[in-house]
XYZ file of N, CA and C in Angstrom:
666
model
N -109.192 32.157 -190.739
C -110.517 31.629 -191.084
C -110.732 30.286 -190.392
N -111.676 29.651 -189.225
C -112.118 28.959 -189.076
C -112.616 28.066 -190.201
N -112.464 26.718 -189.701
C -113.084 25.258 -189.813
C -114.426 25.828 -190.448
N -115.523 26.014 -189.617
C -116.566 26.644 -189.809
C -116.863 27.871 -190.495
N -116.096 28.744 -190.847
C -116.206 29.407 -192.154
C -116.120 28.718 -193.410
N -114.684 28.508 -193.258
C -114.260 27.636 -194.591
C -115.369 26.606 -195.069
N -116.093 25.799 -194.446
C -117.490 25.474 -194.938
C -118.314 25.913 -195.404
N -118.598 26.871 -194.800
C -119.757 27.837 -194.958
C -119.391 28.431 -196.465
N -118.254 28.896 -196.476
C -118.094 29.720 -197.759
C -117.896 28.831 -198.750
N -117.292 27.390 -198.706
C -117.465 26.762 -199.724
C -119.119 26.038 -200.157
N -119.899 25.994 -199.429
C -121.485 25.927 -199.501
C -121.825 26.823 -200.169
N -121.906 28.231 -199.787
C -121.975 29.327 -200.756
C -121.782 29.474 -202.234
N -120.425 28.958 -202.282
C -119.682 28.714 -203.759
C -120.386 27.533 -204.953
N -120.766 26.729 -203.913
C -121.216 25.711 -204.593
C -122.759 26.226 -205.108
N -123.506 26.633 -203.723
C -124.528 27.184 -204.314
C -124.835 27.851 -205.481
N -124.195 28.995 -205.759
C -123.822 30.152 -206.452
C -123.446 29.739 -208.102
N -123.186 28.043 -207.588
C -122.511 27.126 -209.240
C -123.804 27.125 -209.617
N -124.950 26.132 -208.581
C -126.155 25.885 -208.985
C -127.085 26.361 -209.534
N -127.205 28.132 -208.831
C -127.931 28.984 -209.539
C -127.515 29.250 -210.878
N -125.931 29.669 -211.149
C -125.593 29.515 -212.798
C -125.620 28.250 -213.700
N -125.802 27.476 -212.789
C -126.174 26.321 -214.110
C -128.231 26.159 -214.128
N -128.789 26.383 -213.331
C -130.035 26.705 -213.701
C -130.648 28.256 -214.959
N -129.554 28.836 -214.461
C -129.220 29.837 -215.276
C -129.404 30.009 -216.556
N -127.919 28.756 -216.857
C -127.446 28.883 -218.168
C -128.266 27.326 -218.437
N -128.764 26.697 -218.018
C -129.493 25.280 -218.426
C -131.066 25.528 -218.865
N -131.259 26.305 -217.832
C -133.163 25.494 -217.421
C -133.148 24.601 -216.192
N -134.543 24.555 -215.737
C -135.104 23.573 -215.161
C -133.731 22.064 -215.013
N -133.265 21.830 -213.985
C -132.934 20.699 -214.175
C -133.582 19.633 -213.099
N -132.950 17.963 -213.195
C -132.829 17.126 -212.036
C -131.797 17.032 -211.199
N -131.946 17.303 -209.740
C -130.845 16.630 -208.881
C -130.007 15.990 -209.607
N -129.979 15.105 -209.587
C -128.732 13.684 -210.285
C -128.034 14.469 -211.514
N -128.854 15.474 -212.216
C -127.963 16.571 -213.665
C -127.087 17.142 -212.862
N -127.629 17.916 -211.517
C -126.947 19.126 -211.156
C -125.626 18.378 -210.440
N -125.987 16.731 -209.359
C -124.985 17.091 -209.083
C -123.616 16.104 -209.909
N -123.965 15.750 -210.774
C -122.677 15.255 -211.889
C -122.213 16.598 -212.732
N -122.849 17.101 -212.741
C -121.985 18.685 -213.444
C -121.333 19.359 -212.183
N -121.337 19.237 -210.976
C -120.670 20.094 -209.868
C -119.562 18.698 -209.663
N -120.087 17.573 -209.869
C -119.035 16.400 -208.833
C -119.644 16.370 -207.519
N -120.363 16.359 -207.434
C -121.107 15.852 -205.720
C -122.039 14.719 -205.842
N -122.515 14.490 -204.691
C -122.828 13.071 -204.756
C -124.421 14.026 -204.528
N -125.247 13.165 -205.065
C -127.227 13.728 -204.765
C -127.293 13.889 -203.614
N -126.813 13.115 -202.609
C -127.171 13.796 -201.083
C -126.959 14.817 -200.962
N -125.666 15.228 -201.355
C -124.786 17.012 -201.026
C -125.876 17.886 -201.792
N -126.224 17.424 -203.218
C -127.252 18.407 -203.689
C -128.434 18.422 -203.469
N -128.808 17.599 -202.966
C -130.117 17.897 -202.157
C -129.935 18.471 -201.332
N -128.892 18.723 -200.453
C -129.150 19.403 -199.279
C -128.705 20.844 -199.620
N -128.235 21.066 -200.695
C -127.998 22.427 -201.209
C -129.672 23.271 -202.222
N -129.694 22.188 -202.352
C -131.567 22.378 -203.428
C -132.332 22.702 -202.053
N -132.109 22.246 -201.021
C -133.466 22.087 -200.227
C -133.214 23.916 -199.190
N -131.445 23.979 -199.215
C -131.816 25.151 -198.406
C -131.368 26.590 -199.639
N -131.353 26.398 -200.355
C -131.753 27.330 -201.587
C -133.358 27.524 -201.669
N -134.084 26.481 -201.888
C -135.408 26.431 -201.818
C -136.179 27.324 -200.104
N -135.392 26.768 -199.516
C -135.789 27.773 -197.880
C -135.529 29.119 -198.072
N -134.277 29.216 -198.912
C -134.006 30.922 -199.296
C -134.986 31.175 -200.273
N -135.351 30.918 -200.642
C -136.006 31.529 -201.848
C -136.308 31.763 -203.072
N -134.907 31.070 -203.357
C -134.318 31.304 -204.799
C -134.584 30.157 -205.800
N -134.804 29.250 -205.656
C -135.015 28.161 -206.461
C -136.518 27.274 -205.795
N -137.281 27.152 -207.001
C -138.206 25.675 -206.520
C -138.488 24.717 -207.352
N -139.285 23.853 -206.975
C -139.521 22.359 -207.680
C -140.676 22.552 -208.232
N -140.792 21.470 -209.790
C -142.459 20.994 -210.231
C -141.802 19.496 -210.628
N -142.756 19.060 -210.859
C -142.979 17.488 -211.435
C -143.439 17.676 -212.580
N -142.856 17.008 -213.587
C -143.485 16.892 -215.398
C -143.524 15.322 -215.181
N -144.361 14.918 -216.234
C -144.867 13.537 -216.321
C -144.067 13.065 -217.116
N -143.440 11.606 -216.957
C -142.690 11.041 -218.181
C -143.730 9.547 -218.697
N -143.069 9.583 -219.268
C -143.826 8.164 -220.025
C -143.743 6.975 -219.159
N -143.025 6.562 -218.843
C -142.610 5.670 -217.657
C -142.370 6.155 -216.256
N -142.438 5.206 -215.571
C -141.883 5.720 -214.158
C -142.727 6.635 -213.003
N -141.852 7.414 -212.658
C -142.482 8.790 -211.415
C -141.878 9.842 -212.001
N -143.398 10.914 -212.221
C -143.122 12.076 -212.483
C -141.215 12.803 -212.195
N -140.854 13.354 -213.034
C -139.174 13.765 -213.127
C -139.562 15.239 -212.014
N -138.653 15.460 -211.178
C -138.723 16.456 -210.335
C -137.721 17.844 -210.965
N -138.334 18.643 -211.159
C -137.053 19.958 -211.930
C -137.051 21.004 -211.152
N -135.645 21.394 -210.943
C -135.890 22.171 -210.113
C -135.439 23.971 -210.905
N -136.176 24.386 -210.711
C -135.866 26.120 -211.624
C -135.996 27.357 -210.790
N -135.159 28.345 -211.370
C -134.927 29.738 -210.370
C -136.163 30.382 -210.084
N -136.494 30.951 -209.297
C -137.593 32.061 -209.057
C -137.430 33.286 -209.391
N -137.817 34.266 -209.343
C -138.099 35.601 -210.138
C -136.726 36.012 -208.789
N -137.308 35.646 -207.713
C -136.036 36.147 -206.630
C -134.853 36.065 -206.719
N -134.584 34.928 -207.569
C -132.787 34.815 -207.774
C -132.328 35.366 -208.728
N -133.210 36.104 -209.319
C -132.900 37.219 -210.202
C -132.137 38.610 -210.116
N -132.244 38.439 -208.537
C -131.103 39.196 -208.179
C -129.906 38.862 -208.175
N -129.453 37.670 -208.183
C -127.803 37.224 -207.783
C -127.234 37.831 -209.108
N -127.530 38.042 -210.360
C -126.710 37.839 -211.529
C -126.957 39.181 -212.391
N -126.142 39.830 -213.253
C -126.061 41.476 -213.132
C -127.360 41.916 -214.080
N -127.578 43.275 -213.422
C -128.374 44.178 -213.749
C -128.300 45.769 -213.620
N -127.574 45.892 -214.740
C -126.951 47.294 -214.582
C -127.455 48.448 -214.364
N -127.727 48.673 -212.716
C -128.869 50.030 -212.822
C -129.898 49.755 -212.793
N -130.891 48.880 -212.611
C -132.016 48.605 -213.069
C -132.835 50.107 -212.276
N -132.932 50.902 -211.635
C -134.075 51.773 -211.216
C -133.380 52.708 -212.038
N -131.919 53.132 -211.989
C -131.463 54.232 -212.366
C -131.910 54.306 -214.007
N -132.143 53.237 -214.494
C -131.789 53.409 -216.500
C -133.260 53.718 -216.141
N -134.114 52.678 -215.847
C -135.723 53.285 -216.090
C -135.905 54.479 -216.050
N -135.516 55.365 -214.765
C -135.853 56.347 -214.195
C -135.399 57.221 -215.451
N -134.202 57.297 -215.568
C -133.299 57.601 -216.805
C -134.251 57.787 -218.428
N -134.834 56.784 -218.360
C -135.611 56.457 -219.891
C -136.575 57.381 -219.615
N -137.161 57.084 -218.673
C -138.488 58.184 -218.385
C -138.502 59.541 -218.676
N -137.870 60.077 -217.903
C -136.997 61.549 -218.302
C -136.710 61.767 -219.226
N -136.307 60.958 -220.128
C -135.855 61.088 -221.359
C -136.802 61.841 -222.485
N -137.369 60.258 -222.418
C -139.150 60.460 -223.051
C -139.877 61.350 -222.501
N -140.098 61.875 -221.414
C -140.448 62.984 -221.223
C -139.748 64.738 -221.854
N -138.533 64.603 -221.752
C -137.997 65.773 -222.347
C -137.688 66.069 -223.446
N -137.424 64.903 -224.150
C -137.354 64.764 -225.816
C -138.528 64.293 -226.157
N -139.228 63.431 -226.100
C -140.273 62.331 -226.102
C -139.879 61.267 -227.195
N -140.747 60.723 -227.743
C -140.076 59.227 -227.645
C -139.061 59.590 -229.509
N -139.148 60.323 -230.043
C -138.642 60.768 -230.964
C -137.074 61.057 -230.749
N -137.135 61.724 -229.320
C -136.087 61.874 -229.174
C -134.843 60.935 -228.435
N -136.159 59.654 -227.963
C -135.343 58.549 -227.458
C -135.036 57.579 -228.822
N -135.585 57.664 -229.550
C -135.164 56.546 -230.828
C -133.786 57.518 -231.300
N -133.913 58.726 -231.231
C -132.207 59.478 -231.779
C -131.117 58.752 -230.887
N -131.259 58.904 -229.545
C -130.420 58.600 -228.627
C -130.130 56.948 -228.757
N -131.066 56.053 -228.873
C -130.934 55.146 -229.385
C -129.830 54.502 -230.294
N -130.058 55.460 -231.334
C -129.375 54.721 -232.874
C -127.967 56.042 -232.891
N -127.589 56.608 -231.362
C -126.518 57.243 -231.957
C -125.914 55.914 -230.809
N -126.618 55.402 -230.118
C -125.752 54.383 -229.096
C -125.376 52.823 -229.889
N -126.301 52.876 -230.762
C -126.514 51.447 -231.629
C -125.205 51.788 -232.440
N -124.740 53.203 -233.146
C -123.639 53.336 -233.881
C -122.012 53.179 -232.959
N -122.492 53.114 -231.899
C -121.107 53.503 -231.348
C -120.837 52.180 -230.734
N -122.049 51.626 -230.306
C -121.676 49.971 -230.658
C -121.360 49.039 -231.613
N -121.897 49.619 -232.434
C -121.168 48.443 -234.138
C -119.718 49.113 -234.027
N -119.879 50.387 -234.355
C -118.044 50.401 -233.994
C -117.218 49.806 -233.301
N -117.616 50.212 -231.873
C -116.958 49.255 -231.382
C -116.595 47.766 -231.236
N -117.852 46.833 -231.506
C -117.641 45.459 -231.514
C -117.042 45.296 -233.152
N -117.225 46.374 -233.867
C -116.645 45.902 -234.939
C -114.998 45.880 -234.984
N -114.272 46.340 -234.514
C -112.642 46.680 -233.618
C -112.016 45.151 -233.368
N -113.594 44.750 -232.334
C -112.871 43.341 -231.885
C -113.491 42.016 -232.810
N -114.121 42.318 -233.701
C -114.591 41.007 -234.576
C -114.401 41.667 -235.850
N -113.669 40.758 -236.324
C -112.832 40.652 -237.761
C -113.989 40.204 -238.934
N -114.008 40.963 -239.896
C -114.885 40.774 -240.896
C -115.072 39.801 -241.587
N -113.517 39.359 -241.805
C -113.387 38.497 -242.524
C -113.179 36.852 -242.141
N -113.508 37.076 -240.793
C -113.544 35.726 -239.924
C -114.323 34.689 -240.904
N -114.075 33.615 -239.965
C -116.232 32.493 -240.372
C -117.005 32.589 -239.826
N -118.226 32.496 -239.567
C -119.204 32.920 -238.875
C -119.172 32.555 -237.655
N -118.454 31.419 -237.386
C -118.210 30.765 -235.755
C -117.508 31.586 -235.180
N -116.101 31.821 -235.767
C -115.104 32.211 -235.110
C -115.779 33.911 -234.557
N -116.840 34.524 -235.641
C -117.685 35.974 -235.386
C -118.162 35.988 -234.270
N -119.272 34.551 -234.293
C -120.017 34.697 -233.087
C -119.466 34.174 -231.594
N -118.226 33.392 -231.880
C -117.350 33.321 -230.451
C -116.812 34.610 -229.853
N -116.395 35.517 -230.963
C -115.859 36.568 -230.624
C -117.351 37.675 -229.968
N -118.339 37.594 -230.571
C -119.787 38.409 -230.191
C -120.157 37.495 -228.618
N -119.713 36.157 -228.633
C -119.704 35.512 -227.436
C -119.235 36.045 -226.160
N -118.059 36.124 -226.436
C -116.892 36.850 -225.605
C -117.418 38.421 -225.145
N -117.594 38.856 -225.809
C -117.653 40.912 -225.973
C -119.198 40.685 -224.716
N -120.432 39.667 -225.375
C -121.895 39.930 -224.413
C -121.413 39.246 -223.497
N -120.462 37.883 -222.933
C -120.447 37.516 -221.650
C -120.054 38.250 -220.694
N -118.925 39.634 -221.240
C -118.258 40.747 -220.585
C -119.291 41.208 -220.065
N -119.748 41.950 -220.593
C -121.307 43.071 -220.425
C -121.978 42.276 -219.551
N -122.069 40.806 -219.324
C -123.146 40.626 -218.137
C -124.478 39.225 -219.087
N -123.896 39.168 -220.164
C -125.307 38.234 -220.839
C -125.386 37.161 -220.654
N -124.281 36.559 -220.299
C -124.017 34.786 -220.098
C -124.201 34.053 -221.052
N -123.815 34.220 -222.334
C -123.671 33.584 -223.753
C -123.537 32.219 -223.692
N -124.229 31.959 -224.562
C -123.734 30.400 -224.928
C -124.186 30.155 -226.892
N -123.141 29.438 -227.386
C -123.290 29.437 -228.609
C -123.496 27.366 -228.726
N -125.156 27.374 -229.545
C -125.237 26.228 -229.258
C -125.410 25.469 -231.104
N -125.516 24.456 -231.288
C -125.744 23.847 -232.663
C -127.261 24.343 -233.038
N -127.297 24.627 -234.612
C -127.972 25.093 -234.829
C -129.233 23.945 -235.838
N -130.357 24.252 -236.082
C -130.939 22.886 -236.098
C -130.827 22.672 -238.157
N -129.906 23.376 -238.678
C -129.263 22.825 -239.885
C -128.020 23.227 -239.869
N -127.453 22.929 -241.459
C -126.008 22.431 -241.243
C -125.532 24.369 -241.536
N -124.620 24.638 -240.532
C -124.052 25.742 -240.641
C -124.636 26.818 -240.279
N -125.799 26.174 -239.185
C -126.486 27.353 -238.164
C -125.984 27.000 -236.868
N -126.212 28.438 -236.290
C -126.101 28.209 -235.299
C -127.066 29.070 -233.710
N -127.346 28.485 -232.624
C -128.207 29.025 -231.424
C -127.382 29.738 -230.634
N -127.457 31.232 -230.898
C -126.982 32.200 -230.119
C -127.245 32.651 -228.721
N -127.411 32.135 -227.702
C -128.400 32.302 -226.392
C -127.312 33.450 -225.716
N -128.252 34.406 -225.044
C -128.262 35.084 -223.914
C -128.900 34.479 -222.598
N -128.350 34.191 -221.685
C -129.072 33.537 -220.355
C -129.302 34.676 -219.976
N -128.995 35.096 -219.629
C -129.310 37.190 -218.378
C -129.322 38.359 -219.430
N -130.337 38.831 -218.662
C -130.062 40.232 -219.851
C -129.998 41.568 -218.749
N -128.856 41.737 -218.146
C -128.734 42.746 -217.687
C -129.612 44.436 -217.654
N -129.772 44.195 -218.531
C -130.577 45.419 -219.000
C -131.991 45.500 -218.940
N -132.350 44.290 -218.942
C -133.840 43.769 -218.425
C -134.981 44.733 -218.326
N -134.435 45.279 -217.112
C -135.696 46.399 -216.503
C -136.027 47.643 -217.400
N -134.830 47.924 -217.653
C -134.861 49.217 -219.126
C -135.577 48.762 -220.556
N -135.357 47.676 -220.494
C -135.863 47.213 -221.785
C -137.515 46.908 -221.877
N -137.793 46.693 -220.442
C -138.873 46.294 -220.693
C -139.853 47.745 -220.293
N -139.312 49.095 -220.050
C -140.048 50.320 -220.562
C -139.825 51.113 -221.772
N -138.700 50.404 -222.553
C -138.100 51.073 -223.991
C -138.095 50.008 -225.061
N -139.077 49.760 -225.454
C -138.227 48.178 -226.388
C -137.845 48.541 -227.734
N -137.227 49.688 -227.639
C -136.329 50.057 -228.839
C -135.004 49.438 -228.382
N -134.384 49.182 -226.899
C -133.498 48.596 -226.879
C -133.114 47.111 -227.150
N -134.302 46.323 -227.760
C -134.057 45.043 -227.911
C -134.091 45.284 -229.773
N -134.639 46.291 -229.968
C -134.687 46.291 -231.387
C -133.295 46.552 -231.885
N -132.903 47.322 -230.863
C -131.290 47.884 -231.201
C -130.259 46.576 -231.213
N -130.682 45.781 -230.432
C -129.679 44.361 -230.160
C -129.852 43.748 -231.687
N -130.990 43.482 -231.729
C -130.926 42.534 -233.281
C -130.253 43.538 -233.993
N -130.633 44.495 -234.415
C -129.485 45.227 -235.673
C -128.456 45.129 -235.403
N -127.803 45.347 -233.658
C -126.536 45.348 -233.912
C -125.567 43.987 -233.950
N -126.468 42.441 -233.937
C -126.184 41.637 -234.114
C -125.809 41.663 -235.588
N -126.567 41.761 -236.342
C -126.817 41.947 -237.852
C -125.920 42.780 -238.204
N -125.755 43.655 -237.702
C -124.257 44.760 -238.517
C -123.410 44.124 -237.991
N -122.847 43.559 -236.692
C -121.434 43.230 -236.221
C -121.084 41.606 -237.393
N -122.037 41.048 -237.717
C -122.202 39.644 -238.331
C -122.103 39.854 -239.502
N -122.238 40.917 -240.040
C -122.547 40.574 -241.786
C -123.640 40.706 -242.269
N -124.011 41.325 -243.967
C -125.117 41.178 -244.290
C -125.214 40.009 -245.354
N -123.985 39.138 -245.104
C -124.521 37.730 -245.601
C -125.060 36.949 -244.571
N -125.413 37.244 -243.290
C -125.526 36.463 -242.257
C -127.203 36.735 -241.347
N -127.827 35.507 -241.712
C -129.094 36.221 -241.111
C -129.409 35.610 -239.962
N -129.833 36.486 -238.706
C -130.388 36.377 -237.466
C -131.498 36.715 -236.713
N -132.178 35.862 -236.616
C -133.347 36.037 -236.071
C -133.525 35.721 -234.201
N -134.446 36.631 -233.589
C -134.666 36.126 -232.237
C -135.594 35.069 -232.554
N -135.991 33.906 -231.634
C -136.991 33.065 -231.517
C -136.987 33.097 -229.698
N -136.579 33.531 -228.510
C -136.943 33.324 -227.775
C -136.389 34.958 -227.270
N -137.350 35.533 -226.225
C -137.267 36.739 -225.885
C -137.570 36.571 -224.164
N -136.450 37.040 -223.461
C -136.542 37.216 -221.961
C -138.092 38.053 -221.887
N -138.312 38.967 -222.672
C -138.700 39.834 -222.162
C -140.404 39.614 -222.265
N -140.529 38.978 -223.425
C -141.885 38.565 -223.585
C -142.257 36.913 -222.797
N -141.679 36.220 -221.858
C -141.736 35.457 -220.331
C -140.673 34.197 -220.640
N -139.715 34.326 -221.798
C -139.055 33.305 -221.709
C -137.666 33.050 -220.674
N -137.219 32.046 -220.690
C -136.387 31.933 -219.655
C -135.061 32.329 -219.936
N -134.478 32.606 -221.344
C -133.418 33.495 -222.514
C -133.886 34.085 -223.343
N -132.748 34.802 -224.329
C -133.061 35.278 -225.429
C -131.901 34.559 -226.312
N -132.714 34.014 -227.211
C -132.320 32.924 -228.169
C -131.856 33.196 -229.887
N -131.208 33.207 -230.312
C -131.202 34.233 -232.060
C -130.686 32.497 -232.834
N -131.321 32.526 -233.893
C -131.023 31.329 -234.847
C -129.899 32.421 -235.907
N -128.588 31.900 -235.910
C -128.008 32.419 -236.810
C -127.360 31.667 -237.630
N -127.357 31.919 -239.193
C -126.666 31.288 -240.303
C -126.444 32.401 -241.565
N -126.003 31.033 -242.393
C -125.709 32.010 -243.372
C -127.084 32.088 -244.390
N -127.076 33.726 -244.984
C -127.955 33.792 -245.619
C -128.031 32.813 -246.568
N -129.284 31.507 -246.772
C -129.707 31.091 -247.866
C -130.326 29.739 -246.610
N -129.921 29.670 -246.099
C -129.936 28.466 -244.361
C -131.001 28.640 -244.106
N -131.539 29.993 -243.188
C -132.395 29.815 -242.800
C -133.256 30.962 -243.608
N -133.178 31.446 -244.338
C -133.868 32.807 -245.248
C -134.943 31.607 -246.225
């Protein structure tokens, strides 16, 4: 490997950080992105500026109270390719057919025999009798596998907590079946407990930038 590869591919790498921390962040500033990588703002600017030539990332200005407008820079619908999507033509195509040959009666069966074979299974690897943290680290673990990019964040009272999905792999299917997002909350709710209540508040699918679940224990947020 050349001098000149070995650059190249570590540019790449670095890039590839940037898009997952816009990812898993939001919108950020230069000076955020490059103290979370260790580079100095020049290096990330010059990584922002030819990301931005590709395609994948651009800039707006929000107003602050003081100062000059804050510059953020966030992914485009295009870099939506770098990060997984399992099938996306094949499941649609898939759903279609479906609903066509059963019709949609027969896609809610198919549904809730897949929703059962998932609580089983995540129920195997998350222990009942855990605490609710140690549940949702383990529900952490199982969706970052699959492709969701989890993050478990503080919750805005005592003994909640912000369940985020950054990617939803499944995306494209979901957004011609949305029995499959209905299927996610239940099977959050069965793998968790029915002392444990979870709600979505932010949905990829209806234009947010994750899908977000407030979870605690029943009496918290009920």
């Amino acid at each position: 490997m050349t001098l000149k590869t070995q650059k190249k591919t570590a540019a790449e790498k670095t890039r590839a950080r940037i898009l997952t921390l816009l990812k898993q962040q939001g919108p950020q500033e230069a000076p955020v992105l490059a103290a979370s990588l260790g580079v100095t703002d020049m290096a990330i600017r010059q990584h922002l500026y030819a990301l931005e030539e590709m395609g994948d990332i651009c800039h707006c200005k929000v107003a602050r109270p003081k100062g000059r407008p804050a510059k953020l820079w966030q992914l485009t619908e295009q870099a939506q390719t770098h990060f997984p999507n399992t099938h996306a033509d094949f499941s649609t195509g898939l759903i279609s057919s479906i609903k066509k040959t059963f019709g949609d009666q027969g896609m809610e069966k198919l549904l809730d025999v897949r929703l059962r074979e998932q609580v089983t299974d995540y129920q195997t690897q998350i222990d009942a009798d855990d605490p609710l943290a140690e549940k949702l680290a383990a529900l952490s673990d199982l969706r970052s596998r699959e492709g969701y990019m989890t993050d478990i964040l503080p919750g805005d009272r005592k003994d909640s907590f912000l369940f985020v999905e950054n990617n939803c792999p499944v995306c494209e299917a979901a957004r011609v079946c949305s029995g499959i997002c209905a299927r996610e909350l239940d099977l959050f709710k069965s793998v968790l407990g029915d002392k444990v209540s979870v709600n979505r508040t932010e949905h990829i699918i209806k234009g947010a930038r994750r899908c977000a679940y407030t979870v605690a224990p029943k009496g918290e947020e009920d």
